[in-house]
PDB file of C-alpha atoms and ligand atoms in Angstrom:
ATOM      1  CA  MET Y   1     110.057  81.486  94.739  1.00  0.00           C
ATOM      2  CA  SER Y   2     109.014  79.978  91.424  1.00  0.00           C
ATOM      3  CA  LEU Y   3     109.746  77.025  89.189  1.00  0.00           C
ATOM      4  CA  ASP Y   4     109.127  77.380  85.446  1.00  0.00           C
ATOM      5  CA  ASN Y   5     107.125  80.482  86.308  1.00  0.00           C
ATOM      6  CA  ARG Y   6     104.890  78.419  88.588  1.00  0.00           C
ATOM      7  CA  PRO Y   7     104.646  79.423  92.216  1.00  0.00           C
ATOM      8  CA  VAL Y   8     106.237  77.043  94.715  1.00  0.00           C
ATOM      9  CA  TYR Y   9     105.248  76.787  98.361  1.00  0.00           C
ATOM     10  CA  SER Y  10     106.793  74.742 101.150  1.00  0.00           C
ATOM     11  CA  GLY Y  11     105.844  73.828 104.679  1.00  0.00           C
ATOM     12  CA  GLY Y  12     105.540  71.068 107.196  1.00  0.00           C
ATOM     13  CA  CYS Y  13     104.807  70.096 110.760  1.00  0.00           C
ATOM     14  CA  GLN Y  14     106.276  71.594 113.893  1.00  0.00           C
ATOM     15  CA  CYS Y  15     108.849  68.839 114.497  1.00  0.00           C
ATOM     16  CA  GLY Y  16     109.986  68.577 110.855  1.00  0.00           C
ATOM     17  CA  ALA Y  17     109.248  64.853 110.385  1.00  0.00           C
ATOM     18  CA  VAL Y  18     106.766  65.768 107.630  1.00  0.00           C
ATOM     19  CA  ARG Y  19     107.549  68.360 104.961  1.00  0.00           C
ATOM     20  CA  PHE Y  20     105.662  69.241 101.766  1.00  0.00           C
ATOM     21  CA  ARG Y  21     106.094  71.241  98.593  1.00  0.00           C
ATOM     22  CA  VAL Y  22     103.311  72.630  96.410  1.00  0.00           C
ATOM     23  CA  GLU Y  23     104.038  73.497  92.774  1.00  0.00           C
ATOM     24  CA  GLY Y  24     101.389  75.585  91.039  1.00  0.00           C
ATOM     25  CA  ALA Y  25      98.611  77.912  92.022  1.00  0.00           C
ATOM     26  CA  LEU Y  26      96.793  77.452  95.299  1.00  0.00           C
ATOM     27  CA  GLY Y  27      92.991  77.376  95.364  1.00  0.00           C
ATOM     28  CA  ASP Y  28      90.797  79.530  97.559  1.00  0.00           C
ATOM     29  CA  ALA Y  29      91.935  79.839 101.143  1.00  0.00           C
ATOM     30  CA  SER Y  30      89.250  79.468 103.778  1.00  0.00           C
ATOM     31  CA  ILE Y  31      88.525  79.002 107.424  1.00  0.00           C
ATOM     32  CA  CYS Y  32      86.017  76.393 108.561  1.00  0.00           C
ATOM     33  CA  HIS Y  33      84.114  76.799 111.823  1.00  0.00           C
ATOM     34  CA  CYS Y  34      82.453  73.372 111.717  1.00  0.00           C
ATOM     35  CA  ARG Y  35      82.712  71.172 114.798  1.00  0.00           C
ATOM     36  CA  MET Y  36      84.822  68.598 112.971  1.00  0.00           C
ATOM     37  CA  CYS Y  37      87.380  71.211 111.925  1.00  0.00           C
ATOM     38  CA  GLN Y  38      87.464  72.563 115.490  1.00  0.00           C
ATOM     39  CA  LYS Y  39      88.236  69.106 116.787  1.00  0.00           C
ATOM     40  CA  ALA Y  40      90.728  68.162 114.053  1.00  0.00           C
ATOM     41  CA  SER Y  41      92.698  71.370 114.552  1.00  0.00           C
ATOM     42  CA  GLY Y  42      92.233  71.620 118.321  1.00  0.00           C
ATOM     43  CA  ASN Y  43      91.262  75.184 117.622  1.00  0.00           C
ATOM     44  CA  PHE Y  44      88.395  77.650 117.217  1.00  0.00           C
ATOM     45  CA  TYR Y  45      88.345  77.073 113.446  1.00  0.00           C
ATOM     46  CA  GLN Y  46      90.568  75.482 110.833  1.00  0.00           C
ATOM     47  CA  PRO Y  47      92.366  77.514 108.148  1.00  0.00           C
ATOM     48  CA  LEU Y  48      92.773  75.472 104.933  1.00  0.00           C
ATOM     49  CA  VAL Y  49      93.858  76.099 101.351  1.00  0.00           C
ATOM     50  CA  SER Y  50      93.026  73.814  98.440  1.00  0.00           C
ATOM     51  CA  VAL Y  51      95.899  72.365  96.420  1.00  0.00           C
ATOM     52  CA  ARG Y  52      93.686  70.337  94.079  1.00  0.00           C
ATOM     53  CA  ARG Y  53      94.925  72.176  90.973  1.00  0.00           C
ATOM     54  CA  ALA Y  54      98.553  72.179  92.028  1.00  0.00           C
ATOM     55  CA  LYS Y  55     101.124  69.411  92.447  1.00  0.00           C
ATOM     56  CA  LEU Y  56     101.581  68.316  96.063  1.00  0.00           C
ATOM     57  CA  LEU Y  57     104.785  66.495  96.995  1.00  0.00           C
ATOM     58  CA  TRP Y  58     105.643  65.051 100.400  1.00  0.00           C
ATOM     59  CA  THR Y  59     109.367  65.854 100.560  1.00  0.00           C
ATOM     60  CA  ARG Y  60     109.975  64.296 103.993  1.00  0.00           C
ATOM     61  CA  GLY Y  61     107.786  61.700 105.665  1.00  0.00           C
ATOM     62  CA  GLU Y  62     104.039  61.626 105.174  1.00  0.00           C
ATOM     63  CA  PRO Y  63     101.089  62.414 107.376  1.00  0.00           C
ATOM     64  CA  LYS Y  64      99.284  59.792 109.362  1.00  0.00           C
ATOM     65  CA  ARG Y  65      95.565  59.939 108.544  1.00  0.00           C
ATOM     66  CA  PHE Y  66      92.373  59.723 110.559  1.00  0.00           C
ATOM     67  CA  ARG Y  67      89.102  59.068 108.733  1.00  0.00           C
ATOM     68  CA  SER Y  68      86.781  61.638 110.324  1.00  0.00           C
ATOM     69  CA  SER Y  69      83.766  60.713 108.155  1.00  0.00           C
ATOM     70  CA  ASN Y  70      82.870  58.521 105.205  1.00  0.00           C
ATOM     71  CA  ALA Y  71      84.008  61.375 102.928  1.00  0.00           C
ATOM     72  CA  VAL Y  72      87.043  62.900 104.618  1.00  0.00           C
ATOM     73  CA  TRP Y  73      90.473  61.919 105.921  1.00  0.00           C
ATOM     74  CA  ARG Y  74      92.471  64.258 108.159  1.00  0.00           C
ATOM     75  CA  GLY Y  75      96.260  64.116 107.925  1.00  0.00           C
ATOM     76  CA  PHE Y  76      98.604  65.031 110.774  1.00  0.00           C
ATOM     77  CA  CYS Y  77     102.175  64.432 111.872  1.00  0.00           C
ATOM     78  CA  ALA Y  78     102.325  61.185 113.851  1.00  0.00           C
ATOM     79  CA  ASP Y  79     105.349  62.477 115.781  1.00  0.00           C
ATOM     80  CA  CYS Y  80     104.247  65.944 116.862  1.00  0.00           C
ATOM     81  CA  GLY Y  81     100.522  66.091 116.045  1.00  0.00           C
ATOM     82  CA  THR Y  82     100.503  69.140 113.790  1.00  0.00           C
ATOM     83  CA  PRO Y  83      97.299  69.095 111.670  1.00  0.00           C
ATOM     84  CA  LEU Y  84      98.293  69.067 107.992  1.00  0.00           C
ATOM     85  CA  THR Y  85      95.564  67.969 105.565  1.00  0.00           C
ATOM     86  CA  PHE Y  86      91.872  67.736 104.775  1.00  0.00           C
ATOM     87  CA  GLU Y  87      91.462  65.046 102.119  1.00  0.00           C
ATOM     88  CA  ALA Y  88      88.233  64.365 100.214  1.00  0.00           C
ATOM     89  CA  SER Y  89      87.393  62.790  96.866  1.00  0.00           C
ATOM     90  CA  ASP Y  90      87.562  66.198  95.175  1.00  0.00           C
ATOM     91  CA  GLY Y  91      91.074  66.939  96.367  1.00  0.00           C
ATOM     92  CA  ILE Y  92      93.354  67.873  99.228  1.00  0.00           C
ATOM     93  CA  ALA Y  93      93.546  71.042 101.279  1.00  0.00           C
ATOM     94  CA  LEU Y  94      96.507  71.929 103.491  1.00  0.00           C
ATOM     95  CA  ALA Y  95      96.531  73.684 106.847  1.00  0.00           C
ATOM     96  CA  ILE Y  96      97.545  77.287 106.194  1.00  0.00           C
ATOM     97  CA  GLY Y  97      99.480  77.611 109.450  1.00  0.00           C
ATOM     98  CA  ALA Y  98     101.742  74.706 108.411  1.00  0.00           C
ATOM     99  CA  PHE Y  99     103.099  76.618 105.405  1.00  0.00           C
ATOM    100  CA  ASP Y 100     106.532  78.219 105.795  1.00  0.00           C
ATOM    101  CA  HIS Y 101     105.040  81.603 104.843  1.00  0.00           C
ATOM    102  CA  PRO Y 102     101.391  81.579 105.903  1.00  0.00           C
ATOM    103  CA  ALA Y 103     101.154  85.375 105.685  1.00  0.00           C
ATOM    104  CA  GLU Y 104     100.938  84.955 101.872  1.00  0.00           C
ATOM    105  CA  ILE Y 105      97.760  82.870 102.120  1.00  0.00           C
ATOM    106  CA  ALA Y 106      94.871  85.034 103.240  1.00  0.00           C
ATOM    107  CA  PRO Y 107      91.478  83.397 103.636  1.00  0.00           C
ATOM    108  CA  VAL Y 108      88.714  84.651 101.349  1.00  0.00           C
ATOM    109  CA  ILE Y 109      85.706  82.755 102.725  1.00  0.00           C
ATOM    110  CA  GLN Y 110      84.372  81.206 105.939  1.00  0.00           C
ATOM    111  CA  TRP Y 111      82.553  77.867 106.021  1.00  0.00           C
ATOM    112  CA  GLY Y 112      80.499  76.184 108.726  1.00  0.00           C
ATOM    113  CA  ILE Y 113      79.426  79.458 110.305  1.00  0.00           C
ATOM    114  CA  GLU Y 114      76.471  77.736 112.040  1.00  0.00           C
ATOM    115  CA  ALA Y 115      79.063  76.287 114.444  1.00  0.00           C
ATOM    116  CA  LYS Y 116      81.112  79.469 114.912  1.00  0.00           C
ATOM    117  CA  LEU Y 117      82.120  79.807 118.567  1.00  0.00           C
ATOM    118  CA  PRO Y 118      80.413  82.769 120.242  1.00  0.00           C
ATOM    119  CA  TYR Y 119      83.597  84.655 121.183  1.00  0.00           C
ATOM    120  CA  VAL Y 120      85.486  84.355 117.893  1.00  0.00           C
ATOM    121  CA  ASP Y 121      84.291  87.694 116.519  1.00  0.00           C
ATOM    122  CA  ALA Y 122      85.334  89.456 119.740  1.00  0.00           C
ATOM    123  CA  ILE Y 123      88.974  88.307 119.601  1.00  0.00           C
ATOM    124  CA  PRO Y 124      90.335  91.277 117.571  1.00  0.00           C
ATOM    125  CA  ALA Y 125      89.011  93.638 120.263  1.00  0.00           C
ATOM    126  CA  LEU Y 126      90.843  91.841 123.107  1.00  0.00           C
ATOM    127  CA  PRO Y 127      93.888  93.505 124.667  1.00  0.00           C
ATOM    128  CA  GLY Y 128      97.089  92.372 122.909  1.00  0.00           C
ATOM    129  CA  GLU Y 129     100.684  92.004 124.080  1.00  0.00           C
ATOM    130  CA  GLU Y 130     103.896  90.885 122.400  1.00  0.00           C
ATOM    131  CA  THR Y 131     105.462  87.570 123.519  1.00  0.00           C
ATOM    132  CA  MET Y 132     108.209  89.217 125.544  1.00  0.00           C
ATOM    133  CA  ALA Y 133     105.990  91.869 127.109  1.00  0.00           C
ATOM    134  CA  ASP Y 134     105.870  90.138 130.474  1.00  0.00           C
ATOM    135  CA  VAL Y 135     109.014  88.020 130.656  1.00  0.00           C
ATOM    136  CA  SER Y 136     109.025  88.270 134.464  1.00  0.00           C
ATOM    137  CA  SER Y 137     105.934  86.054 134.668  1.00  0.00           C
ATOM    138  CA  ALA Y 138     107.440  83.528 132.232  1.00  0.00           C
ATOM    139  CA  PRO Y 139     111.203  83.731 132.883  1.00  0.00           C
ATOM    140  CA  TYR Y 140     111.957  80.675 130.690  1.00  0.00           C
ATOM    141  CA  LEU Y 141     111.268  82.898 127.677  1.00  0.00           C
ATOM    142  CA  ALA Y 142     114.506  84.789 128.268  1.00  0.00           C
ATOM    143  CA  ASP Y 143     116.668  81.801 127.266  1.00  0.00           C
ATOM    144  CA  LEU Y 144     114.219  79.762 125.249  1.00  0.00           C
ATOM    145  CA  VAL Y 145     115.733  77.310 122.736  1.00  0.00           C
ATOM    146  CA  SER Y 146     113.334  76.403 119.919  1.00  0.00           C
ATOM    147  CA  TYR Y 147     113.130  72.788 118.717  1.00  0.00           C
ATOM    148  CA  GLN Y 148     110.620  73.742 116.044  1.00  0.00           C
ATOM    149  CA  HIS Y 149     111.627  73.030 112.447  1.00  0.00           C
ATOM    150  CA  PRO Y 150     112.609  76.322 110.738  1.00  0.00           C
ATOM    151  CA  ASP Y 151     110.458  77.866 108.007  1.00  0.00           C
ATOM    152  CA  TYR Y 152     112.579  76.483 105.144  1.00  0.00           C
ATOM    153  CA  ASP Y 153     113.633  73.075 103.865  1.00  0.00           C
ATOM    154  CA  THR Y 154     116.576  71.406 105.629  1.00  0.00           C
ATOM    155  CA  ASP Y 155     118.866  68.554 104.533  1.00  0.00           C
ATOM    156  CA  GLN Y 156     118.638  66.904 107.936  1.00  0.00           C
ATOM    157  CA  TRP Y 157     116.330  67.331 110.894  1.00  0.00           C
ATOM    158  CA  PRO Y 158     116.731  67.346 113.821  1.00  0.00           C
ATOM    159  CA  PRO Y 159     120.264  68.705 113.479  1.00  0.00           C
ATOM    160  CA  GLU Y 160     123.172  66.657 114.778  1.00  0.00           C
ATOM    161  CA  PHE Y 161     125.077  67.930 117.762  1.00  0.00           C
ATOM    162  CA  ALA Y 162     128.836  68.411 117.564  1.00  0.00           C
ATOM    163  CA  ASP Y 163     129.406  65.055 119.297  1.00  0.00           C
ATOM    164  CA  GLY Y 164     127.404  63.253 116.581  1.00  0.00           C
ATOM    165  CA  SER Y 165     124.353  62.589 118.719  1.00  0.00           C
ATOM    166  CA  LYS Y 166     120.889  63.547 117.557  1.00  0.00           C
ATOM    167  CA  ARG Y 167     118.359  65.337 119.624  1.00  0.00           C
ATOM    168  CA  ASP Y 168     115.723  62.912 120.867  1.00  0.00           C
ATOM    169  CA  SER Y 169     112.579  64.023 119.110  1.00  0.00           C
ATOM    170  CA  THR Y 170     110.385  61.636 121.104  1.00  0.00           C
ATOM    171  CA  LYS Y 171     110.533  63.810 124.220  1.00  0.00           C
TER     172      LYS Y 171
HETATM  173 ZN1   ZN I 201     105.936  66.612 113.252  1.00  0.00          ZN
HETATM  174 ZN1   ZN I 202      84.971  71.988 108.636  1.00  0.00          ZN
END
């Protein structure tokens, strides 16, 4: 998608309370292995892409922020906890997995490799299975109903039920 020949990207948190749009070119995409990025993402490393040269708009809600150091604030959805931003004086980076189409944003560099967890490089060699490969051991998968916000902008979220009630997003 583009606007005036500028690329446009969208994304947001898992519950849909926070949504963003980026107009313009993204900066370098990276993963950071540092201990702070592990903690902030709850993950082995944090994938981020700089939007400092683009225009970032919060189109629904805004992240809550935690100041993780004197130089950096980390933004996340206060309702569902999805990590969303890394904010420093030289600009903002967004979590790649929060974009609606993260497959377009391939990392080109790793940072913080002194803190890389010892098993990360072995992950691609692990045995792999598709989600539904063993539905007998997780029978709820057969009739799973997703409450995750879809990978596109919506006029209203969560959707209203036919009787006018809204799904309780606090549960
Ligand atoms: Zn959320
Ligand atoms: Zn880091």
